[in-house]
Amino acid sequence: YFFCLILDQLAKEGLEGDLAELGAYKGHTATLLAAMARMLGKTAHILDTFEGFNQSDLKGIDSAARASSFSDTSLEAVRTLVGEANVHFVKGYFPATASELPTDGRYCLVHIDCDLYAPIRSALEYFYPRMVPGGFIIVHDYSSLYWNGAEKAVDEFLADKPEAPVPLPDSAGS
């Protein structure tokens, strides 16, 4: 429902910029973002390893996570579910795959759902300066009480910024 409210806000304000999702898993939220991109005449950039967690991220606060988590997916399966119109799929480890995004890219909506500290922190560092004024960054699992790396990454990143987290009343603690 929150994405519906955001769609309305983006359309009402006529915000420039594309949409992006880092951490698509099986593509359920990516399907929503792709539909939004089509309605708004924008592109949804969908980034994921499409193979589960990267072993190098399973350290520190995230050391208890399993590398096999979220590996039961594929780019082909997500592409089939989401469709290709107004969508740019990027397979691989972020932030290395950032080079596959437009060099002058600007974003009005970014959904970060990669659960772990390192990729969330990398995503915030990459997308924050590329956000259009009034744009939205949604971090899934921020207050889930399960993915502690998500909360730590957001809190540390925003420590010297004027923005503050706004918890959403969803089951995942976005």
CSV table of N, CA and C in Angstrom, one decimal:
chain,number,residue,atom,x,y,z
A,1,TYR,N,0.8,-1.2,0.0
A,1,TYR,CA,0.0,0.0,0.0
A,1,TYR,C,0.9,1.3,0.0
A,2,PHE,N,2.0,1.2,0.7
A,2,PHE,CA,2.9,2.3,0.7
A,2,PHE,C,3.4,2.7,-0.7
A,3,PHE,N,3.7,1.7,-1.5
A,3,PHE,CA,4.1,1.9,-2.9
A,3,PHE,C,3.0,2.6,-3.7
A,4,CYS,N,1.8,2.3,-3.4
A,4,CYS,CA,0.6,3.0,-4.1
A,4,CYS,C,0.6,4.4,-3.7
A,5,LEU,N,0.8,4.8,-2.5
A,5,LEU,CA,0.9,6.1,-2.0
A,5,LEU,C,2.1,6.9,-2.7
A,6,ILE,N,3.2,6.2,-2.8
A,6,ILE,CA,4.4,6.8,-3.4
A,6,ILE,C,4.1,7.1,-4.9
A,7,LEU,N,3.5,6.1,-5.6
A,7,LEU,CA,3.1,6.3,-7.0
A,7,LEU,C,2.3,7.5,-7.2
A,8,ASP,N,1.3,7.7,-6.3
A,8,ASP,CA,0.4,8.8,-6.4
A,8,ASP,C,1.2,10.1,-6.2
A,9,GLN,N,2.1,10.1,-5.2
A,9,GLN,CA,2.9,11.3,-4.9
A,9,GLN,C,3.9,11.6,-6.1
A,10,LEU,N,4.5,10.6,-6.6
A,10,LEU,CA,5.5,10.8,-7.7
A,10,LEU,C,4.7,11.4,-8.9
A,11,ALA,N,3.5,10.9,-9.2
A,11,ALA,CA,2.7,11.4,-10.3
A,11,ALA,C,2.2,12.8,-10.1
A,12,LYS,N,1.7,13.0,-8.9
A,12,LYS,CA,1.2,14.4,-8.5
A,12,LYS,C,2.3,15.4,-8.6
A,13,GLU,N,3.5,15.1,-8.1
A,13,GLU,CA,4.6,16.1,-8.1
A,13,GLU,C,5.3,16.1,-9.4
A,14,GLY,N,5.1,15.1,-10.3
A,14,GLY,CA,5.9,15.1,-11.5
A,14,GLY,C,7.4,15.0,-11.3
A,15,LEU,N,7.8,14.2,-10.3
A,15,LEU,CA,9.2,14.1,-10.1
A,15,LEU,C,9.9,13.4,-11.2
A,16,GLU,N,11.1,14.0,-11.5
A,16,GLU,CA,12.0,13.4,-12.6
A,16,GLU,C,12.7,12.2,-11.9
A,17,GLY,N,13.4,11.5,-12.7
A,17,GLY,CA,14.2,10.4,-12.2
A,17,GLY,C,13.6,9.0,-12.4
A,18,ASP,N,14.5,8.0,-12.4
A,18,ASP,CA,14.0,6.6,-12.5
A,18,ASP,C,13.8,6.0,-11.2
A,19,LEU,N,13.4,4.7,-11.2
A,19,LEU,CA,13.2,3.9,-10.0
A,19,LEU,C,14.3,2.8,-10.0
A,20,ALA,N,14.7,2.4,-8.8
A,20,ALA,CA,15.7,1.3,-8.7
A,20,ALA,C,15.3,0.4,-7.5
A,21,GLU,N,15.7,-0.8,-7.7
A,21,GLU,CA,15.6,-1.8,-6.6
A,21,GLU,C,16.9,-2.6,-6.5
A,22,LEU,N,17.5,-2.6,-5.3
A,22,LEU,CA,18.6,-3.4,-5.0
A,22,LEU,C,18.2,-4.5,-4.1
A,23,GLY,N,18.2,-5.7,-4.6
A,23,GLY,CA,17.7,-6.9,-3.8
A,23,GLY,C,16.3,-7.3,-4.3
A,24,ALA,N,16.2,-7.9,-5.4
A,24,ALA,CA,14.9,-8.3,-6.0
A,24,ALA,C,14.4,-9.6,-5.5
A,25,TYR,N,15.3,-10.5,-5.1
A,25,TYR,CA,14.9,-11.9,-4.8
A,25,TYR,C,14.1,-12.5,-5.9
A,26,LYS,N,12.8,-12.8,-5.7
A,26,LYS,CA,12.0,-13.5,-6.7
A,26,LYS,C,11.2,-12.5,-7.6
A,27,GLY,N,11.3,-11.2,-7.3
A,27,GLY,CA,10.8,-10.2,-8.1
A,27,GLY,C,9.4,-9.7,-7.8
A,28,HIS,N,8.9,-10.0,-6.6
A,28,HIS,CA,7.6,-9.5,-6.2
A,28,HIS,C,7.5,-8.0,-6.2
A,29,THR,N,8.4,-7.3,-5.4
A,29,THR,CA,8.4,-5.9,-5.4
A,29,THR,C,8.8,-5.3,-6.7
A,30,ALA,N,9.8,-6.0,-7.3
A,30,ALA,CA,10.2,-5.5,-8.6
A,30,ALA,C,9.1,-5.4,-9.6
A,31,THR,N,8.1,-6.3,-9.5
A,31,THR,CA,6.9,-6.2,-10.3
A,31,THR,C,6.1,-4.9,-10.1
A,32,LEU,N,6.0,-4.5,-8.9
A,32,LEU,CA,5.3,-3.3,-8.5
A,32,LEU,C,6.1,-2.1,-9.1
A,33,LEU,N,7.4,-2.1,-8.9
A,33,LEU,CA,8.3,-1.0,-9.4
A,33,LEU,C,8.2,-0.9,-10.9
A,34,ALA,N,8.2,-2.1,-11.6
A,34,ALA,CA,8.1,-2.1,-13.1
A,34,ALA,C,6.8,-1.5,-13.5
A,35,ALA,N,5.7,-1.9,-12.8
A,35,ALA,CA,4.4,-1.3,-13.2
A,35,ALA,C,4.4,0.2,-13.0
A,36,MET,N,5.0,0.6,-11.9
A,36,MET,CA,5.0,2.1,-11.6
A,36,MET,C,5.8,2.8,-12.7
A,37,ALA,N,7.0,2.2,-13.1
A,37,ALA,CA,7.8,2.8,-14.1
A,37,ALA,C,7.0,2.9,-15.5
A,38,ARG,N,6.3,1.9,-15.8
A,38,ARG,CA,5.5,1.9,-17.0
A,38,ARG,C,4.4,3.0,-17.0
A,39,MET,N,3.7,3.2,-15.8
A,39,MET,CA,2.7,4.2,-15.7
A,39,MET,C,3.3,5.6,-15.8
A,40,LEU,N,4.5,5.8,-15.2
A,40,LEU,CA,5.1,7.1,-15.1
A,40,LEU,C,6.0,7.4,-16.3
A,41,GLY,N,6.2,6.4,-17.2
A,41,GLY,CA,7.1,6.6,-18.4
A,41,GLY,C,8.6,6.7,-17.9
A,42,LYS,N,9.0,5.9,-17.0
A,42,LYS,CA,10.3,5.9,-16.4
A,42,LYS,C,10.9,4.5,-16.6
A,43,THR,N,12.1,4.3,-16.1
A,43,THR,CA,12.8,3.0,-16.1
A,43,THR,C,12.9,2.5,-14.7
A,44,ALA,N,12.7,1.2,-14.5
A,44,ALA,CA,13.0,0.6,-13.2
A,44,ALA,C,14.2,-0.2,-13.4
A,45,HIS,N,15.3,0.1,-12.6
A,45,HIS,CA,16.5,-0.6,-12.7
A,45,HIS,C,16.5,-1.6,-11.5
A,46,ILE,N,16.6,-2.9,-11.9
A,46,ILE,CA,16.4,-4.0,-10.9
A,46,ILE,C,17.8,-4.7,-10.8
A,47,LEU,N,18.4,-4.5,-9.6
A,47,LEU,CA,19.8,-5.0,-9.4
A,47,LEU,C,19.7,-6.1,-8.3
A,48,ASP,N,20.4,-7.2,-8.6
A,48,ASP,CA,20.5,-8.3,-7.7
A,48,ASP,C,21.6,-9.3,-8.2
A,49,THR,N,22.1,-10.1,-7.2
A,49,THR,CA,23.0,-11.2,-7.7
A,49,THR,C,22.2,-12.3,-8.4
A,50,PHE,N,20.9,-12.3,-8.0
A,50,PHE,CA,20.0,-13.4,-8.5
A,50,PHE,C,20.6,-14.8,-8.1
A,51,GLU,N,21.4,-14.8,-7.1
A,51,GLU,CA,22.1,-16.1,-6.6
A,51,GLU,C,22.1,-16.1,-5.1
A,52,GLY,N,21.6,-15.1,-4.4
A,52,GLY,CA,21.7,-15.1,-2.9
A,52,GLY,C,22.8,-14.2,-2.4
A,53,PHE,N,23.1,-14.3,-1.2
A,53,PHE,CA,24.1,-13.5,-0.5
A,53,PHE,C,25.5,-13.7,-1.1
A,54,ASN,N,26.3,-12.7,-1.1
A,54,ASN,CA,27.7,-12.8,-1.4
A,54,ASN,C,28.4,-13.1,-0.1
A,55,GLN,N,29.2,-14.1,-0.2
A,55,GLN,CA,30.0,-14.6,1.0
A,55,GLN,C,30.7,-13.5,1.7
A,56,SER,N,31.3,-12.6,1.0
A,56,SER,CA,32.1,-11.5,1.5
A,56,SER,C,31.3,-10.6,2.4
A,57,ASP,N,30.0,-10.6,2.3
A,57,ASP,CA,29.2,-9.7,3.2
A,57,ASP,C,28.8,-10.4,4.5
A,58,LEU,N,29.1,-11.6,4.7
A,58,LEU,CA,28.6,-12.4,5.9
A,58,LEU,C,29.7,-12.3,7.0
A,59,LYS,N,29.9,-11.1,7.5
A,59,LYS,CA,30.9,-10.9,8.5
A,59,LYS,C,30.3,-9.9,9.5
A,60,GLY,N,31.0,-9.7,10.6
A,60,GLY,CA,30.6,-8.7,11.6
A,60,GLY,C,29.1,-9.0,12.1
A,61,ILE,N,28.3,-7.9,12.0
A,61,ILE,CA,26.9,-8.0,12.5
A,61,ILE,C,26.1,-9.0,11.7
A,62,ASP,N,26.6,-9.3,10.5
A,62,ASP,CA,25.8,-10.2,9.6
A,62,ASP,C,26.5,-11.6,9.5
A,63,SER,N,27.4,-11.9,10.4
A,63,SER,CA,28.1,-13.2,10.4
A,63,SER,C,27.2,-14.4,10.6
A,64,ALA,N,26.0,-14.3,11.2
A,64,ALA,CA,25.2,-15.4,11.4
A,64,ALA,C,24.3,-15.8,10.2
A,65,ALA,N,24.2,-14.9,9.2
A,65,ALA,CA,23.4,-15.1,8.0
A,65,ALA,C,24.1,-16.3,7.2
A,66,ARG,N,23.2,-17.0,6.4
A,66,ARG,CA,23.7,-18.1,5.6
A,66,ARG,C,23.9,-17.7,4.2
A,67,ALA,N,24.9,-18.1,3.6
A,67,ALA,CA,25.2,-17.7,2.2
A,67,ALA,C,24.1,-18.3,1.2
A,68,SER,N,23.5,-19.4,1.6
A,68,SER,CA,22.5,-20.0,0.8
A,68,SER,C,21.1,-19.3,0.9
A,69,SER,N,21.0,-18.3,1.8
A,69,SER,CA,19.7,-17.6,1.9
A,69,SER,C,19.4,-16.9,0.6
A,70,PHE,N,18.2,-17.0,0.2
A,70,PHE,CA,17.7,-16.3,-1.0
A,70,PHE,C,18.4,-16.7,-2.3
A,71,SER,N,18.9,-17.9,-2.3
A,71,SER,CA,19.6,-18.4,-3.6
A,71,SER,C,18.6,-19.1,-4.5
A,72,ASP,N,17.4,-19.3,-4.0
A,72,ASP,CA,16.4,-20.1,-4.8
A,72,ASP,C,15.7,-19.1,-5.8
A,73,THR,N,16.4,-18.5,-6.6
A,73,THR,CA,15.9,-17.5,-7.6
A,73,THR,C,16.8,-17.5,-8.8
A,74,SER,N,16.5,-16.8,-9.8
A,74,SER,CA,17.3,-16.6,-11.0
A,74,SER,C,16.9,-15.3,-11.7
A,75,LEU,N,17.8,-14.8,-12.5
A,75,LEU,CA,17.5,-13.6,-13.4
A,75,LEU,C,16.3,-14.0,-14.3
A,76,GLU,N,16.4,-15.2,-14.9
A,76,GLU,CA,15.4,-15.6,-15.9
A,76,GLU,C,14.0,-15.7,-15.2
A,77,ALA,N,13.9,-16.2,-14.0
A,77,ALA,CA,12.6,-16.3,-13.3
A,77,ALA,C,12.1,-14.9,-13.0
A,78,VAL,N,12.9,-14.0,-12.5
A,78,VAL,CA,12.5,-12.7,-12.2
A,78,VAL,C,12.1,-11.9,-13.5
A,79,ARG,N,12.9,-12.1,-14.5
A,79,ARG,CA,12.5,-11.4,-15.8
A,79,ARG,C,11.2,-11.9,-16.3
A,80,THR,N,10.9,-13.2,-16.2
A,80,THR,CA,9.6,-13.7,-16.6
A,80,THR,C,8.4,-13.1,-15.8
A,81,LEU,N,8.6,-13.0,-14.5
A,81,LEU,CA,7.6,-12.4,-13.6
A,81,LEU,C,7.4,-10.9,-13.9
A,82,VAL,N,8.5,-10.2,-14.0
A,82,VAL,CA,8.4,-8.8,-14.0
A,82,VAL,C,8.1,-8.2,-15.4
A,83,GLY,N,8.6,-8.9,-16.4
A,83,GLY,CA,8.5,-8.4,-17.8
A,83,GLY,C,9.7,-7.5,-18.1
A,84,GLU,N,9.8,-7.1,-19.4
A,84,GLU,CA,10.9,-6.3,-19.8
A,84,GLU,C,10.7,-4.9,-20.1
A,85,ALA,N,9.4,-4.5,-20.4
A,85,ALA,CA,9.1,-3.1,-20.7
A,85,ALA,C,9.4,-2.2,-19.6
A,86,ASN,N,10.2,-1.2,-19.9
A,86,ASN,CA,10.6,-0.1,-19.0
A,86,ASN,C,11.5,-0.7,-17.8
A,87,VAL,N,12.1,-1.8,-18.0
A,87,VAL,CA,12.9,-2.4,-17.0
A,87,VAL,C,14.4,-2.7,-17.5
A,88,HIS,N,15.3,-2.4,-16.6
A,88,HIS,CA,16.7,-2.7,-16.9
A,88,HIS,C,17.2,-3.6,-15.8
A,89,PHE,N,17.5,-4.8,-16.1
A,89,PHE,CA,18.0,-5.8,-15.1
A,89,PHE,C,19.5,-5.7,-15.1
A,90,VAL,N,20.1,-5.8,-13.9
A,90,VAL,CA,21.5,-5.7,-13.7
A,90,VAL,C,21.9,-6.9,-12.7
A,91,LYS,N,22.6,-7.9,-13.2
A,91,LYS,CA,22.9,-9.1,-12.5
A,91,LYS,C,24.4,-8.9,-12.0
A,92,GLY,N,24.6,-9.2,-10.7
A,92,GLY,CA,25.9,-9.2,-10.1
A,92,GLY,C,26.0,-8.5,-8.8
A,93,TYR,N,27.2,-8.4,-8.3
A,93,TYR,CA,27.4,-7.9,-6.9
A,93,TYR,C,27.5,-6.3,-7.0
A,94,PHE,N,26.7,-5.7,-6.1
A,94,PHE,CA,26.7,-4.3,-6.0
A,94,PHE,C,27.7,-3.9,-4.9
A,95,PRO,N,28.6,-2.9,-5.0
A,95,PRO,CA,28.5,-1.8,-6.0
A,95,PRO,C,29.2,-2.0,-7.3
A,96,ALA,N,29.9,-3.1,-7.5
A,96,ALA,CA,30.6,-3.3,-8.8
A,96,ALA,C,29.7,-3.1,-10.0
A,97,THR,N,28.4,-3.5,-9.8
A,97,THR,CA,27.5,-3.4,-11.0
A,97,THR,C,26.9,-2.0,-11.2
A,98,ALA,N,27.3,-1.1,-10.3
A,98,ALA,CA,26.8,0.3,-10.5
A,98,ALA,C,27.3,0.9,-11.8
A,99,SER,N,28.4,0.3,-12.3
A,99,SER,CA,28.9,0.8,-13.6
A,99,SER,C,27.9,0.5,-14.8
A,100,GLU,N,26.9,-0.4,-14.5
A,100,GLU,CA,25.9,-0.7,-15.5
A,100,GLU,C,24.7,0.2,-15.5
A,101,LEU,N,24.7,1.1,-14.5
A,101,LEU,CA,23.6,2.1,-14.4
A,101,LEU,C,24.0,3.4,-15.2
A,102,PRO,N,23.0,4.2,-15.6
A,102,PRO,CA,23.4,5.4,-16.4
A,102,PRO,C,24.3,6.3,-15.6
A,103,THR,N,25.4,6.8,-16.2
A,103,THR,CA,26.4,7.6,-15.5
A,103,THR,C,25.8,8.9,-14.9
A,104,ASP,N,24.7,9.4,-15.6
A,104,ASP,CA,24.1,10.6,-15.1
A,104,ASP,C,22.7,10.3,-14.5
A,105,GLY,N,22.6,9.1,-14.0
A,105,GLY,CA,21.3,8.6,-13.5
A,105,GLY,C,20.8,9.4,-12.3
A,106,ARG,N,19.5,9.7,-12.2
A,106,ARG,CA,18.8,10.4,-11.1
A,106,ARG,C,17.7,9.5,-10.8
A,107,TYR,N,17.3,9.5,-9.5
A,107,TYR,CA,16.3,8.6,-9.0
A,107,TYR,C,15.2,9.3,-8.2
A,108,CYS,N,14.0,8.9,-8.4
A,108,CYS,CA,12.9,9.4,-7.6
A,108,CYS,C,12.4,8.4,-6.5
A,109,LEU,N,12.7,7.1,-6.8
A,109,LEU,CA,12.4,6.1,-5.8
A,109,LEU,C,13.4,5.0,-5.9
A,110,VAL,N,14.0,4.7,-4.7
A,110,VAL,CA,14.9,3.5,-4.6
A,110,VAL,C,14.4,2.6,-3.5
A,111,HIS,N,14.3,1.4,-3.8
A,111,HIS,CA,13.9,0.4,-2.8
A,111,HIS,C,15.2,-0.5,-2.5
A,112,ILE,N,15.6,-0.5,-1.3
A,112,ILE,CA,16.8,-1.3,-0.9
A,112,ILE,C,16.4,-2.4,0.0
A,113,ASP,N,16.6,-3.6,-0.6
A,113,ASP,CA,16.1,-4.8,0.2
A,113,ASP,C,17.1,-5.9,0.0
A,114,CYS,N,18.3,-5.7,0.6
A,114,CYS,CA,19.4,-6.7,0.5
A,114,CYS,C,19.8,-7.2,1.9
A,115,ASP,N,19.1,-6.8,3.0
A,115,ASP,CA,19.2,-7.4,4.3
A,115,ASP,C,20.5,-7.1,5.1
A,116,LEU,N,21.6,-7.1,4.4
A,116,LEU,CA,22.9,-7.1,5.1
A,116,LEU,C,23.5,-5.7,5.1
A,117,TYR,N,24.3,-5.4,6.1
A,117,TYR,CA,25.0,-4.1,6.3
A,117,TYR,C,25.7,-3.6,5.1
A,118,ALA,N,26.7,-4.4,4.6
A,118,ALA,CA,27.6,-3.9,3.5
A,118,ALA,C,26.8,-3.5,2.2
A,119,PRO,N,25.9,-4.3,1.7
A,119,PRO,CA,25.2,-3.9,0.5
A,119,PRO,C,24.3,-2.7,0.7
A,120,ILE,N,23.7,-2.7,1.9
A,120,ILE,CA,22.8,-1.6,2.2
A,120,ILE,C,23.6,-0.3,2.3
A,121,ARG,N,24.7,-0.3,3.0
A,121,ARG,CA,25.5,0.9,3.1
A,121,ARG,C,26.0,1.3,1.8
A,122,SER,N,26.4,0.4,0.9
A,122,SER,CA,26.9,0.7,-0.4
A,122,SER,C,25.8,1.3,-1.2
A,123,ALA,N,24.6,0.8,-1.1
A,123,ALA,CA,23.4,1.3,-1.9
A,123,ALA,C,23.1,2.8,-1.4
A,124,LEU,N,23.1,3.0,-0.1
A,124,LEU,CA,22.8,4.3,0.4
A,124,LEU,C,23.9,5.3,-0.1
A,125,GLU,N,25.2,4.9,-0.1
A,125,GLU,CA,26.2,5.8,-0.5
A,125,GLU,C,26.1,6.1,-2.0
A,126,TYR,N,25.7,5.1,-2.8
A,126,TYR,CA,25.6,5.3,-4.2
A,126,TYR,C,24.3,6.2,-4.6
A,127,PHE,N,23.1,5.8,-4.1
A,127,PHE,CA,21.9,6.4,-4.5
A,127,PHE,C,21.6,7.7,-3.8
A,128,TYR,N,21.9,7.9,-2.6
A,128,TYR,CA,21.6,9.1,-1.9
A,128,TYR,C,21.9,10.4,-2.7
A,129,PRO,N,23.2,10.5,-3.2
A,129,PRO,CA,23.5,11.8,-3.9
A,129,PRO,C,22.9,11.9,-5.3
A,130,ARG,N,22.2,10.8,-5.7
A,130,ARG,CA,21.6,10.8,-7.0
A,130,ARG,C,20.1,10.9,-7.0
A,131,MET,N,19.6,11.1,-5.7
A,131,MET,CA,18.1,11.3,-5.6
A,131,MET,C,17.7,12.7,-6.0
A,132,VAL,N,16.5,12.8,-6.6
A,132,VAL,CA,15.9,14.1,-6.9
A,132,VAL,C,15.3,14.6,-5.6
A,133,PRO,N,15.2,15.9,-5.5
A,133,PRO,CA,14.5,16.5,-4.3
A,133,PRO,C,13.1,16.0,-4.2
A,134,GLY,N,12.7,15.5,-3.1
A,134,GLY,CA,11.4,14.9,-2.8
A,134,GLY,C,11.3,13.5,-3.1
A,135,GLY,N,12.4,12.8,-3.5
A,135,GLY,CA,12.4,11.4,-3.8
A,135,GLY,C,12.4,10.6,-2.6
A,136,PHE,N,12.2,9.3,-2.8
A,136,PHE,CA,12.0,8.3,-1.7
A,136,PHE,C,13.1,7.2,-1.7
A,137,ILE,N,13.7,7.0,-0.6
A,137,ILE,CA,14.5,5.8,-0.4
A,137,ILE,C,13.8,4.9,0.7
A,138,ILE,N,13.5,3.7,0.3
A,138,ILE,CA,12.9,2.8,1.2
A,138,ILE,C,13.9,1.7,1.5
A,139,VAL,N,14.1,1.4,2.8
A,139,VAL,CA,15.0,0.4,3.2
A,139,VAL,C,14.2,-0.7,3.9
A,140,HIS,N,14.0,-1.8,3.2
A,140,HIS,CA,13.3,-2.9,3.8
A,140,HIS,C,14.1,-3.5,4.9
A,141,ASP,N,13.4,-4.0,5.9
A,141,ASP,CA,14.0,-4.6,7.1
A,141,ASP,C,14.7,-3.7,8.1
A,142,TYR,N,14.6,-2.4,7.9
A,142,TYR,CA,15.2,-1.5,8.8
A,142,TYR,C,14.9,-1.8,10.3
A,143,SER,N,13.6,-1.9,10.6
A,143,SER,CA,13.2,-2.1,12.0
A,143,SER,C,12.6,-3.5,12.2
A,144,SER,N,13.1,-4.5,11.4
A,144,SER,CA,12.5,-5.8,11.5
A,144,SER,C,12.8,-6.6,12.8
A,145,LEU,N,13.9,-6.1,13.4
A,145,LEU,CA,14.4,-6.8,14.6
A,145,LEU,C,15.0,-8.1,14.3
A,146,TYR,N,15.3,-8.4,13.0
A,146,TYR,CA,15.9,-9.6,12.6
A,146,TYR,C,17.2,-9.3,11.8
A,147,TRP,N,17.2,-8.4,10.9
A,147,TRP,CA,18.3,-8.0,10.1
A,147,TRP,C,19.0,-6.8,10.7
A,148,ASN,N,19.9,-7.0,11.7
A,148,ASN,CA,20.5,-5.9,12.5
A,148,ASN,C,21.4,-5.1,11.6
A,149,GLY,N,22.0,-5.7,10.6
A,149,GLY,CA,22.9,-5.0,9.7
A,149,GLY,C,22.1,-3.9,8.9
A,150,ALA,N,20.9,-4.1,8.6
A,150,ALA,CA,20.1,-3.1,7.9
A,150,ALA,C,19.9,-1.8,8.8
A,151,GLU,N,19.6,-2.0,10.0
A,151,GLU,CA,19.4,-0.9,10.9
A,151,GLU,C,20.7,-0.2,11.2
A,152,LYS,N,21.8,-0.9,11.4
A,152,LYS,CA,23.1,-0.3,11.6
A,152,LYS,C,23.5,0.5,10.4
A,153,ALA,N,23.3,0.0,9.2
A,153,ALA,CA,23.8,0.7,8.0
A,153,ALA,C,23.0,2.0,7.8
A,154,VAL,N,21.7,2.0,8.0
A,154,VAL,CA,20.9,3.2,7.9
A,154,VAL,C,21.2,4.2,9.0
A,155,ASP,N,21.3,3.8,10.2
A,155,ASP,CA,21.6,4.7,11.3
A,155,ASP,C,23.0,5.4,11.1
A,156,GLU,N,24.0,4.6,10.8
A,156,GLU,CA,25.3,5.1,10.5
A,156,GLU,C,25.3,6.1,9.4
A,157,PHE,N,24.7,5.7,8.3
A,157,PHE,CA,24.7,6.6,7.1
A,157,PHE,C,24.0,7.9,7.3
A,158,LEU,N,22.9,7.9,8.0
A,158,LEU,CA,22.1,9.1,8.3
A,158,LEU,C,22.6,9.9,9.4
A,159,ALA,N,23.6,9.5,10.2
A,159,ALA,CA,24.1,10.2,11.4
A,159,ALA,C,24.5,11.6,11.1
A,160,ASP,N,25.0,11.9,9.9
A,160,ASP,CA,25.4,13.3,9.6
A,160,ASP,C,24.6,13.9,8.5
A,161,LYS,N,23.4,13.4,8.3
A,161,LYS,CA,22.5,13.9,7.3
A,161,LYS,C,21.3,14.5,7.9
A,162,PRO,N,20.6,15.5,7.2
A,162,PRO,CA,19.4,16.1,7.8
A,162,PRO,C,18.2,15.2,7.8
A,163,GLU,N,18.2,14.1,7.0
A,163,GLU,CA,17.0,13.2,7.0
A,163,GLU,C,17.1,12.2,8.2
A,164,ALA,N,15.9,11.7,8.5
A,164,ALA,CA,15.8,10.7,9.6
A,164,ALA,C,15.0,9.6,9.1
A,165,PRO,N,15.2,8.4,9.6
A,165,PRO,CA,14.3,7.2,9.2
A,165,PRO,C,12.9,7.5,9.7
A,166,VAL,N,12.0,7.0,8.8
A,166,VAL,CA,10.6,7.0,9.2
A,166,VAL,C,10.1,5.6,9.1
A,167,PRO,N,9.9,5.0,10.2
A,167,PRO,CA,9.4,3.6,10.2
A,167,PRO,C,8.0,3.4,9.6
A,168,LEU,N,7.9,2.4,8.8
A,168,LEU,CA,6.6,2.2,8.1
A,168,LEU,C,5.9,1.0,8.8
A,169,PRO,N,4.6,1.1,8.9
A,169,PRO,CA,3.9,0.0,9.6
A,169,PRO,C,3.6,-1.2,8.7
A,170,ASP,N,4.7,-1.8,8.3
A,170,ASP,CA,4.6,-3.0,7.5
A,170,ASP,C,5.2,-4.2,8.2
A,171,SER,N,5.0,-5.4,7.8
A,171,SER,CA,5.4,-6.6,8.5
A,171,SER,C,6.9,-6.8,8.5
A,172,ALA,N,7.6,-6.0,7.6
A,172,ALA,CA,9.1,-6.2,7.4
A,172,ALA,C,9.9,-5.1,8.1
A,173,GLY,N,9.3,-4.2,8.7
A,173,GLY,CA,10.0,-3.1,9.4
A,173,GLY,C,10.7,-2.2,8.4
A,174,SER,N,10.1,-1.8,7.3
A,174,SER,CA,10.7,-0.9,6.3
A,174,SER,C,10.9,0.5,6.9
